[in-house]
CSV table of C-alpha atoms and ligand atoms in Angstrom, one decimal:
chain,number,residue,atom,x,y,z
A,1,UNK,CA,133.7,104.8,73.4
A,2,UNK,CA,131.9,102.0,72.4
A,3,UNK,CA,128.2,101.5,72.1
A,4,UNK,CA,127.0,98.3,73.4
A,5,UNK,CA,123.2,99.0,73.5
A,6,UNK,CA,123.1,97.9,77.1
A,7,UNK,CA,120.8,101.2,78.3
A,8,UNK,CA,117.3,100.7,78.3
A,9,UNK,CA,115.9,103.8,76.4
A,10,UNK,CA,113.2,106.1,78.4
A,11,UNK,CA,109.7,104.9,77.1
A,12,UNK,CA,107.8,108.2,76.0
A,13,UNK,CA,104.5,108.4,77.6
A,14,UNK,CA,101.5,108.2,75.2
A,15,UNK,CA,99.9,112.0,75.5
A,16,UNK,CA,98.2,113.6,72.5
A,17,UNK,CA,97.6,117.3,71.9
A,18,UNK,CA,99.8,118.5,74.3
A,19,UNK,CA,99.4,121.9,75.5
A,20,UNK,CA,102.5,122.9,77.0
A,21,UNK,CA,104.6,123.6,74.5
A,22,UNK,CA,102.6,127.0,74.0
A,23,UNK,CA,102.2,127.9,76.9
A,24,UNK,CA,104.7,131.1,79.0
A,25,UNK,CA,105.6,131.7,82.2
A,26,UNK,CA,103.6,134.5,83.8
A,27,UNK,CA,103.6,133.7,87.4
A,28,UNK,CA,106.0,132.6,90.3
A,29,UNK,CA,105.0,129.5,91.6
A,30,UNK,CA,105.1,128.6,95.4
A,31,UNK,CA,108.7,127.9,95.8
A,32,UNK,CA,109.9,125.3,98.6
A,33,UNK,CA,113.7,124.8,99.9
A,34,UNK,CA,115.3,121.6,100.5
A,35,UNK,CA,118.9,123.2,101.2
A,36,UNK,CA,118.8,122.2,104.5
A,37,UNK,CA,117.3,118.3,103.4
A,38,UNK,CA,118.2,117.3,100.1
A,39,UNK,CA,120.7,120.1,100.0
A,40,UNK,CA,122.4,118.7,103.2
A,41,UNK,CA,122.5,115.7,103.3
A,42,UNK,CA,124.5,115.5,99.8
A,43,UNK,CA,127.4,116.9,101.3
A,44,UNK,CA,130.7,115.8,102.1
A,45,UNK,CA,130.5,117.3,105.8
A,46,UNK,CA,126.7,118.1,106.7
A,47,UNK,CA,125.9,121.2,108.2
A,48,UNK,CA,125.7,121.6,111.9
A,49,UNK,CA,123.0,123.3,114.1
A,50,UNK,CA,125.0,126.8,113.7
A,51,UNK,CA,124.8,126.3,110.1
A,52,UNK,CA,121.7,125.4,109.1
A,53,UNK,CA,120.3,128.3,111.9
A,54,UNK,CA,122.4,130.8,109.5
A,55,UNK,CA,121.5,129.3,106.6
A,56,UNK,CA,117.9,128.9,107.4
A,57,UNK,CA,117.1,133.0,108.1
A,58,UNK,CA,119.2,133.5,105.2
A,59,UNK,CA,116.5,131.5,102.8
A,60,UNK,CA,114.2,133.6,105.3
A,61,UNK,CA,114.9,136.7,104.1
A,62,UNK,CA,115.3,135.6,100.6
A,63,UNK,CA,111.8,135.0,100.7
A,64,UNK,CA,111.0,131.2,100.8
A,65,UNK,CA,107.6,130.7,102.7
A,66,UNK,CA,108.3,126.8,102.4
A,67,UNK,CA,110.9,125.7,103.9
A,68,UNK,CA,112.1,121.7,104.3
A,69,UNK,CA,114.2,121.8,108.1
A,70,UNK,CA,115.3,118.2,107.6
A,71,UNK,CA,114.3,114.6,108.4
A,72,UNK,CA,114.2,114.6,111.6
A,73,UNK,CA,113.7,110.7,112.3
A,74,UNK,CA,116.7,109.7,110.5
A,75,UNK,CA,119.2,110.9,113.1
A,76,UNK,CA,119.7,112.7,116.5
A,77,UNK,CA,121.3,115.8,115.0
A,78,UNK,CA,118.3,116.3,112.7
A,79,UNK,CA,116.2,115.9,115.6
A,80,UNK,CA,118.2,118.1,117.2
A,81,UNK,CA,117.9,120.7,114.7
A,82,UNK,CA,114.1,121.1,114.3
A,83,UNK,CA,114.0,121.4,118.4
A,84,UNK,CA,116.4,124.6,118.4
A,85,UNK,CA,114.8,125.9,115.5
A,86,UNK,CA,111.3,125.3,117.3
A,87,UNK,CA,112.5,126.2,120.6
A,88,UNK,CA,114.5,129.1,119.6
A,89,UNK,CA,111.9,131.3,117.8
A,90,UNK,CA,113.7,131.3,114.9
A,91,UNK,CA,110.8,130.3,112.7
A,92,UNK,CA,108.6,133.3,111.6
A,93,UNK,CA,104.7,133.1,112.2
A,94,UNK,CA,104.5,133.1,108.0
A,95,UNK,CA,107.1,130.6,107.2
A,96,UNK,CA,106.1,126.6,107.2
A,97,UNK,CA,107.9,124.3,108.3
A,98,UNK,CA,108.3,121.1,106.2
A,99,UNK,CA,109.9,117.5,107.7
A,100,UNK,CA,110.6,114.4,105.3
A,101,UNK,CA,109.6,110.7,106.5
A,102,UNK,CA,109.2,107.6,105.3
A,103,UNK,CA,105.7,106.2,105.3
A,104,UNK,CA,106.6,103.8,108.2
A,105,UNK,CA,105.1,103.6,111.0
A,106,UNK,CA,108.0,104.4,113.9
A,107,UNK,CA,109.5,107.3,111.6
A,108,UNK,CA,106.0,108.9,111.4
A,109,UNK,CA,105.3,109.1,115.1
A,110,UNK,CA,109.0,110.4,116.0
A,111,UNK,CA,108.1,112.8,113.5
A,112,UNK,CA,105.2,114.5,115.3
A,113,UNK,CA,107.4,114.4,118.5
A,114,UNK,CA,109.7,116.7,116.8
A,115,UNK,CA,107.5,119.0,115.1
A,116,UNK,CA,105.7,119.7,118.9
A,117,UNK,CA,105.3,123.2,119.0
A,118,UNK,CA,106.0,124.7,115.4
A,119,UNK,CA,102.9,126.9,114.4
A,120,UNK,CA,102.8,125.3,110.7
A,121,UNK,CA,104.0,122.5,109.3
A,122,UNK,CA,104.0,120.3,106.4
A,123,UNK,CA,104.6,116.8,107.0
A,124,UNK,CA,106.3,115.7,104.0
A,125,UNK,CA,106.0,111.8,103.1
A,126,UNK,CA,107.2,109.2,100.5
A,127,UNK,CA,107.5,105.8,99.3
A,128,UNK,CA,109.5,104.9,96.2
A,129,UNK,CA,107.1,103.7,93.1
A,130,UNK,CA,109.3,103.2,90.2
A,131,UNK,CA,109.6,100.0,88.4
A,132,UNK,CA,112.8,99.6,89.2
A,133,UNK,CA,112.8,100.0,92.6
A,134,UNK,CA,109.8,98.0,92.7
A,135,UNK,CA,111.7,95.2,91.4
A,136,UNK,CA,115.1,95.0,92.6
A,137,UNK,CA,114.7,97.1,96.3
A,138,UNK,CA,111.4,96.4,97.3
A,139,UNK,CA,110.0,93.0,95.9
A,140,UNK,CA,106.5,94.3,95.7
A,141,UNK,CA,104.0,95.0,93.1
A,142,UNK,CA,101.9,97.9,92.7
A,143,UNK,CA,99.1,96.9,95.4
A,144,UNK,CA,102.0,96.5,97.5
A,145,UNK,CA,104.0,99.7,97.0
A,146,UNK,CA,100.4,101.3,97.0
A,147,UNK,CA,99.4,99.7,100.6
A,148,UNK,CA,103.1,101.3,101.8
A,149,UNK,CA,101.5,105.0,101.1
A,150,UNK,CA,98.1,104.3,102.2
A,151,UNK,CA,98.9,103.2,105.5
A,152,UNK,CA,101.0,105.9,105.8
A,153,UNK,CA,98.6,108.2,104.7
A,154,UNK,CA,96.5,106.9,107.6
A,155,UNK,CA,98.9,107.1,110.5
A,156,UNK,CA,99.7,110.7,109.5
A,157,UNK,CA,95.7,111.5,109.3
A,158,UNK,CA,95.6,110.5,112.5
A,159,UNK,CA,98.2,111.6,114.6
A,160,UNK,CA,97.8,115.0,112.6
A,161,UNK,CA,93.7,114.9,113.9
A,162,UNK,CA,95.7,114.1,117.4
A,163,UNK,CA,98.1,116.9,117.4
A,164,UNK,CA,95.5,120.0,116.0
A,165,UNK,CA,92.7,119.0,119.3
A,166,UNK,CA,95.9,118.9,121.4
A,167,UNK,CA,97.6,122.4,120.0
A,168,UNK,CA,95.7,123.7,116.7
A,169,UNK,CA,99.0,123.1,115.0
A,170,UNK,CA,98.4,123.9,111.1
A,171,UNK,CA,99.7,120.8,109.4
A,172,UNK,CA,99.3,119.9,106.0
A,173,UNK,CA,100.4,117.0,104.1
A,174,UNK,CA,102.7,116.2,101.2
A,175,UNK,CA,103.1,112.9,99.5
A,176,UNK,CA,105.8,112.5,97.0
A,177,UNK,CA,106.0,108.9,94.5
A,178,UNK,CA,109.4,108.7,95.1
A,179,UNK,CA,111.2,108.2,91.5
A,180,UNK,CA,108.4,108.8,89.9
A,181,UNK,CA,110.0,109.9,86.7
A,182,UNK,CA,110.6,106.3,86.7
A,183,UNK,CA,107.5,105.2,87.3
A,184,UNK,CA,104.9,104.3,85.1
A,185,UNK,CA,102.6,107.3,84.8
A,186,UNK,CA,99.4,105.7,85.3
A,187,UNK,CA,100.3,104.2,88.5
A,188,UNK,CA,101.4,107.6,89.4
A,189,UNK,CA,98.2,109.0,89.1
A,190,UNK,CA,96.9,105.8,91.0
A,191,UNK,CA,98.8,106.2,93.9
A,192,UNK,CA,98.1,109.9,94.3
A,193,UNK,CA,94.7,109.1,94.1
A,194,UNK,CA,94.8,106.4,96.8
A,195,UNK,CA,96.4,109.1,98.8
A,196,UNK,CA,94.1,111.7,98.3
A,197,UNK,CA,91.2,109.4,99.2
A,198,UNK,CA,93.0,108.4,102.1
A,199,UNK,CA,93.3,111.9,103.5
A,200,UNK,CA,90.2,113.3,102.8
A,201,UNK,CA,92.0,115.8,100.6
A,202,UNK,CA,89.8,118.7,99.1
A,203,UNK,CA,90.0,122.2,97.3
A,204,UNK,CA,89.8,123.4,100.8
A,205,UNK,CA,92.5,121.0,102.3
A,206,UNK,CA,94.7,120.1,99.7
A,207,UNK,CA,97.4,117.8,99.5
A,208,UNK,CA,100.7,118.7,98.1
A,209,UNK,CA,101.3,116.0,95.5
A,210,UNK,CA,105.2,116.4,94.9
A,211,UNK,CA,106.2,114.0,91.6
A,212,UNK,CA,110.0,113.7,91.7
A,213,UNK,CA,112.3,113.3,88.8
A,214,UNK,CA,114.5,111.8,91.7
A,215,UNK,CA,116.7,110.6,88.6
A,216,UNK,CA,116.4,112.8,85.4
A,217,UNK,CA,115.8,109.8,82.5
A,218,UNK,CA,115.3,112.0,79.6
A,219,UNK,CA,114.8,115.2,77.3
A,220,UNK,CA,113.0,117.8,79.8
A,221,UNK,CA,110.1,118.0,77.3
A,222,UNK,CA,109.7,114.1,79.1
A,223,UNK,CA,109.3,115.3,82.0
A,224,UNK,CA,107.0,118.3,80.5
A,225,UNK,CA,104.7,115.4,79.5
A,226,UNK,CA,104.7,113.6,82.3
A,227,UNK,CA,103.4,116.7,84.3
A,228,UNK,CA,100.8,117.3,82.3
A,229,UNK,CA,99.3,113.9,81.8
A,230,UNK,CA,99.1,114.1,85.7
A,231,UNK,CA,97.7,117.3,86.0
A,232,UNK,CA,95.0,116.0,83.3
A,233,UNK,CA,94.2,112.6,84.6
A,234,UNK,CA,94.4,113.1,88.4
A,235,UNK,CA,90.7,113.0,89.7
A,236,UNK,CA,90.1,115.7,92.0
A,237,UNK,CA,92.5,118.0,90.8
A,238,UNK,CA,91.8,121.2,92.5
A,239,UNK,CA,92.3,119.0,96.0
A,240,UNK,CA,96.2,119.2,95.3
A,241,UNK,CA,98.8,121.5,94.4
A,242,UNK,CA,101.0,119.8,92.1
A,243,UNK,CA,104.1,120.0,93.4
A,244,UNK,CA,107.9,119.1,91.0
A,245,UNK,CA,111.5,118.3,92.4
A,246,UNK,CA,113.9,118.0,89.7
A,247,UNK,CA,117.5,116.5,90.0
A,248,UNK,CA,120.2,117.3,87.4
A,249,UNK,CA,121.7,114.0,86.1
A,250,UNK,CA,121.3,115.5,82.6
A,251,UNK,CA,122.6,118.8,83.5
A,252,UNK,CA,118.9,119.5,82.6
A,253,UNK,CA,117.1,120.5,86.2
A,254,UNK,CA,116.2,124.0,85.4
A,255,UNK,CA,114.7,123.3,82.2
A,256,UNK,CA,113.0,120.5,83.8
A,257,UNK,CA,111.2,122.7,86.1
A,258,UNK,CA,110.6,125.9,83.4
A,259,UNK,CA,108.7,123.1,81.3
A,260,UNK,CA,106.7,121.3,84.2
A,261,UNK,CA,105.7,124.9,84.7
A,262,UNK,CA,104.5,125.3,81.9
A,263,UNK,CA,102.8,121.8,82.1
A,264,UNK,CA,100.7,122.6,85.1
A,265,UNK,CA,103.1,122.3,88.1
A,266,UNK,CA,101.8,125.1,91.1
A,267,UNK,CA,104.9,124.6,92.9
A,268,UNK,CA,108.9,124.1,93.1
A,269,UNK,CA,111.4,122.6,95.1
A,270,UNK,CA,114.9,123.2,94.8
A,271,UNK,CA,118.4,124.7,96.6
A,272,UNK,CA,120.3,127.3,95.6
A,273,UNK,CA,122.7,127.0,93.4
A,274,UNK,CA,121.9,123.5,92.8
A,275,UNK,CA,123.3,121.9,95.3
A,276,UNK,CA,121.9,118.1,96.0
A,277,UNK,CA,122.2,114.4,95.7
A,278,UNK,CA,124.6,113.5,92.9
A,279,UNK,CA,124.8,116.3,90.1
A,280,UNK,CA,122.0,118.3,92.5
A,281,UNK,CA,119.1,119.7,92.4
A,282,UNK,CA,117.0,122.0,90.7
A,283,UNK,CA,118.8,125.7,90.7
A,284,UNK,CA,115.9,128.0,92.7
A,285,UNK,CA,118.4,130.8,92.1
A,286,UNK,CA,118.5,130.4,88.1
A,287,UNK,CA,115.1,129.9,87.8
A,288,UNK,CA,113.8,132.6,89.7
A,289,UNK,CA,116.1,134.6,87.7
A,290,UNK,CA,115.2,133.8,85.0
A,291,UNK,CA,111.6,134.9,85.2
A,292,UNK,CA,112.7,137.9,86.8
A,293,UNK,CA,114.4,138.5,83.0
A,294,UNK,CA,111.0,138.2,81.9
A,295,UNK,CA,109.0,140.7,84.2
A,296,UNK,CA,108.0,137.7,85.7
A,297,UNK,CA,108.2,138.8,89.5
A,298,UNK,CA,109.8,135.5,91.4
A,299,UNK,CA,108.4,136.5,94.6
A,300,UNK,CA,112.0,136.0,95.8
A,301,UNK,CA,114.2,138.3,96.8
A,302,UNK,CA,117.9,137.5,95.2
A,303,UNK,CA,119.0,140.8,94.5
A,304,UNK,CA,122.0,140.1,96.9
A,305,UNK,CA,123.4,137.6,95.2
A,306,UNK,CA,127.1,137.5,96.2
A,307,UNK,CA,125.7,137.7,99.7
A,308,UNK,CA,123.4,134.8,99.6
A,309,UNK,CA,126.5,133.2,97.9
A,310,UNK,CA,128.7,133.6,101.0
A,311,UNK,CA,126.7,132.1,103.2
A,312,UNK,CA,125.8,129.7,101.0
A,313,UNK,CA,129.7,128.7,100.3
A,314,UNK,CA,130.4,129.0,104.0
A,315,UNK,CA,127.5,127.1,105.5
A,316,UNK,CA,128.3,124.2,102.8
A,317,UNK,CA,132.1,124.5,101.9
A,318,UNK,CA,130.9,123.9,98.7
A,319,UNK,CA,132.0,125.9,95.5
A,320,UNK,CA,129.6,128.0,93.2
A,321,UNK,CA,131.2,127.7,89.7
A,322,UNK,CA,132.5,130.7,88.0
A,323,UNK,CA,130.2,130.2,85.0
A,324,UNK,CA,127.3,129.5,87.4
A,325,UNK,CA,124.2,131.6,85.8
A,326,UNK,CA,123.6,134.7,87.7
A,327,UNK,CA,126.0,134.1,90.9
A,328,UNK,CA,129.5,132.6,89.2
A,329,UNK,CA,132.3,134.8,89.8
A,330,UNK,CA,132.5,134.9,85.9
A,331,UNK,CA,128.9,135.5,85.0
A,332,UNK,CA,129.3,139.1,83.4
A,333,UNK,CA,132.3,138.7,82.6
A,334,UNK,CA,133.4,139.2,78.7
A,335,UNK,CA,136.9,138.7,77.3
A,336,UNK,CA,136.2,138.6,73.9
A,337,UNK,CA,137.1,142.2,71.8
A,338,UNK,CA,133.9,141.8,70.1
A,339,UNK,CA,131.5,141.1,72.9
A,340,UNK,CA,133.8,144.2,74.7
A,341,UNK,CA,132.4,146.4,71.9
A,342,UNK,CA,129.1,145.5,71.7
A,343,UNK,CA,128.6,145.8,75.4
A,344,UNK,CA,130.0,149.0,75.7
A,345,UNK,CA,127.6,150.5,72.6
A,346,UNK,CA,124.8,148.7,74.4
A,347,UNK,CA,125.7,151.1,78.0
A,348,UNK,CA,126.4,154.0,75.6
A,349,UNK,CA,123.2,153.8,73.7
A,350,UNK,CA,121.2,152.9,77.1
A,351,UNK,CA,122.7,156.5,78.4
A,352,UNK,CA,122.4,158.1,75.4
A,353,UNK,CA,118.7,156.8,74.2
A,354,UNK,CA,117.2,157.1,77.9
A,355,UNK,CA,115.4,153.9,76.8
A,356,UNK,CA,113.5,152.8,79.4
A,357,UNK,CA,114.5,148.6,78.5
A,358,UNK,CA,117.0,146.5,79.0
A,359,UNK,CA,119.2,146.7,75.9
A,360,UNK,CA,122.8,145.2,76.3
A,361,UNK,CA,123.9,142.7,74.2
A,362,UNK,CA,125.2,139.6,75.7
A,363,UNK,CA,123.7,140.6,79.4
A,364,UNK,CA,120.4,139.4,79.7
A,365,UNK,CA,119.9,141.1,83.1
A,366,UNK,CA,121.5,144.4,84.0
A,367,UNK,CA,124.0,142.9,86.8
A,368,UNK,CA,123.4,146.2,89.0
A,369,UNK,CA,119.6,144.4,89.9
A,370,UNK,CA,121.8,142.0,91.5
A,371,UNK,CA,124.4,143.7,93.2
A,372,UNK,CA,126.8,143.3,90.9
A,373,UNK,CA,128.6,145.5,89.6
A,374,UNK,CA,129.1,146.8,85.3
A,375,UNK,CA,132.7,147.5,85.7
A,376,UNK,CA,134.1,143.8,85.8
A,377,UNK,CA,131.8,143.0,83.3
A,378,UNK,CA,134.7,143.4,80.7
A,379,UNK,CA,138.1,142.0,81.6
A,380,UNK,CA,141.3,142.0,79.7
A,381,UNK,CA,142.6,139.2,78.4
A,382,UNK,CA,145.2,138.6,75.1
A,383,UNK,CA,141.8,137.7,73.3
A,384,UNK,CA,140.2,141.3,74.2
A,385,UNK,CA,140.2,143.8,71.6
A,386,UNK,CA,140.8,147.7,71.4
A,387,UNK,CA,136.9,148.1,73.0
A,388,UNK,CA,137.5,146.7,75.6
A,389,UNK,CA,140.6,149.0,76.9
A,390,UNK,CA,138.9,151.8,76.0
A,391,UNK,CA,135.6,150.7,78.2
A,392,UNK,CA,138.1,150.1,81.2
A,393,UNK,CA,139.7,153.4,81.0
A,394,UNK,CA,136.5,155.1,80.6
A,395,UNK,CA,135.1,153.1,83.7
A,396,UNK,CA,137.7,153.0,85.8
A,397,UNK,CA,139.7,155.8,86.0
A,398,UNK,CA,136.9,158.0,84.0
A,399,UNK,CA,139.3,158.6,80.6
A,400,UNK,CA,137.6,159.0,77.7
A,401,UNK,CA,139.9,158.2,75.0
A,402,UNK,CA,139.2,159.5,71.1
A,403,UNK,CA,138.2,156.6,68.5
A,404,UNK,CA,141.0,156.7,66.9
A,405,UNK,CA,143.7,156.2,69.4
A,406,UNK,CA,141.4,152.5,70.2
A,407,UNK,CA,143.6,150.7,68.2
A,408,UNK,CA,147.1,151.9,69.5
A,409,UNK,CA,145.7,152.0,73.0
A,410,UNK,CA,144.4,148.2,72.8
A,411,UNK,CA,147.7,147.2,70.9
A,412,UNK,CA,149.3,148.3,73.9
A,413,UNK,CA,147.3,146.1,76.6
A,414,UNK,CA,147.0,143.3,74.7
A,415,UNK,CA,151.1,143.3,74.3
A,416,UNK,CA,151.1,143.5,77.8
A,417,UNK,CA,148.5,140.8,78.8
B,1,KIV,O1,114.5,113.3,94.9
B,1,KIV,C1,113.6,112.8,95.6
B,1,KIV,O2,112.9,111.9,95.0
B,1,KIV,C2,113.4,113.2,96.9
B,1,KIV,C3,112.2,112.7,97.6
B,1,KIV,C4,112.4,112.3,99.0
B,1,KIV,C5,111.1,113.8,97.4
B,1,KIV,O3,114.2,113.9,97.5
B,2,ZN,ZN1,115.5,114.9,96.0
């Protein structure tokens, strides 16, 4: 492959003493779901209003409080969608409701015609900022792109003012700078603050200000410092939750969102198991997870996980892989004779020592908090040593075989794998 230099490096932003390097996780964050948005429309056949019903109580019971229903301007069967769920009951008096639009002006008011009856909802809208799109899909400067969100912002004020004298809906807004990982960071903070002043938003009303890293550009710890110049220069900052949306182009979406975390972020929105425009989105599932392995409770419930899976692969058609984190078929799966060993010392000493932690090698979560279950966790292959054999015996068919027939034991398996 050659090199011709034709990519234009990310430009590091200019941040001194940055904190969030050492800083830890030690809270869940609010967590918002665009399965059935971002999630959906990425995929090959989108899901229909069966589909997203199912799929919708399923991110119910898994905990989400936030959940983004779609966009319902863009099409009938969006539309469509929202109304059953509205009209239906489906929505619980604790769950929000979040619709995307377009700051423009006939999007926005078909958007409060389908939100007619929801108890809360979070009206969820964007222009794109970056200085790429600014140049070569828009054709506006900054004022311009800025006027876009303002007027926006005004419409939805006042058709929001409309709808709570009319019904005392709950709405709350969310503005997201489309692409703003490409977008120059001070006009970022600009546009959120136009925004803000524009809707009146306080520590009592705040906006959600959601920065997208619609295209991931660079090294997470980018994206880390991109957060937390926000969250430093924003004025008003107690008026907004800082809200991050990570997509995967670098394979680098979870660690995107772990870092903005530690940046300053409040809250994160992302699908499960990644699905999402291009290489997806940011993995809830994995991230959650992962704090749960830190006694971190995620405040979400994915202790099913094979469950959440089906439905998942049946409302989509898409495919988890088998070395997704936590939910791939092959997640605790070890063919190697060595890791055998060591995991079947780490269950022996766990029942022997009664310790009260965690203390496997290679499993950094007990798979049994998920539903899944310790006796796949070793499979034989002809890589698998003499451990191995002897932990399938033993946890299978309850054999406890003597050390010293391992060897001769594992010989014979491994002849006949
Ligand atoms: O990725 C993105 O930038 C989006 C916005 C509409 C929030 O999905
Ligand atoms: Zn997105």
């Amino acid at each position: 492959m050659q090199q011709e230099k034709k990519y234009i490096p990310f430009e590091q932003i200019k941040i001194t003493d940055r904190q969030w390097p050492d800083k830890t996780i030690t809270k869940a964050p609010v967590w918002c779901s665009v399965d059935l948005r971002d999630g959906n429309q990425a995929l090959v056949t989108p899901m229909g209003i069966p589909e997203k019903i199912r799929f919708f109580h399923t991110l119910v019971d898994c905990g989400f409080k936030e959940i983004e229903v779609g966009f319902p301007s863009a099409s009938e069967t969006e539309y469509e969608i929202l109304r059953t769920l509205i009209e239906g009951g489906h929505i619980p008096d604790d769950v929000t409701v979040q619709v995307l639009v377009q700051a423009r002006e006939e999007l926005i008011r078909k958007t409060f015609e389908a939100v007619r009856g929801a108890k809360n909802v979070v009206i969820h809208f964007y222009n794109s900022t970056s200085t790429l799109q600014r140049k070569i899909v828009f054709g506006k400067d900054m004022d311009g792109i800025t006027d876009i969100a303002v007027q926006g912002a005004r419409l939805i004020r006042q058709l929001t003012e409309e709808e709570v004298a009319r019904s005392g809906m709950n709405i709350r807004y969310e503005y997201s700078p489309e692409s703003f990982s490409g977008t120059e960071i001070d006009f970022s903070v600009a546009i959120c603050e136009a925004v803000m002043q524009e809707m009146g938003s306080s520590k009592e009303n705040p906006i959600i200000l959601n920065l997208p890293s619609t295209v991931e550009m660079c090294t997470p710890n980018t994206y880390a410092d991109q957060i937390e110049y926000f969250c430093r220069h924003i004025k008003n900052r107690e008026a907004a939750i800082v809200s991050v949306h990570p997509h995967n182009d670098r394979g680098t979406g979870v660690a995107c969102a772990e870092l903005a975390l530690l940046a300053g972020a409040d809250r994160i929105e992302g699908t499960l198991f990644g699905n999402g425009e291009r290489t997806g989105n940011l993995d809830i599932v994995t991230v959650a997870l992962n704090m749960f392995t830190q006694n971190v409770d995620p405040e979400l419930d994915f202790s099913h996980i094979l469950d959440i899976k089906k439905v998942y692969e049946e409302c989509t058609r898409m495919h988890v892989p088998e070395r997704q984190p936590y939910a791939g078929e092959l997640a605790f799966t070890a063919f190697s004779g060595s890791h055998q060993d060591a995991i079947r010392k780490g269950y022996e000493y766990m029942k022997n020592s009664g310790t009260e932690y965690w203390e496997v090698p290679y499993l950094p979560i007990n798979p049994a908090d998920i539903h899944r279950e310790y006796e796949p966790v070793i499979r034989i292959n002809s890589q698998s040593g003499k451990g191995g054999a002897a932990f399938v015996l033993q946890h299978t068919v309850g054999y406890n075989l003597p050390k010293e027939m391992h060897p001769e034991f594992g010989n014979i398996v491994k002849a006949a794998a």
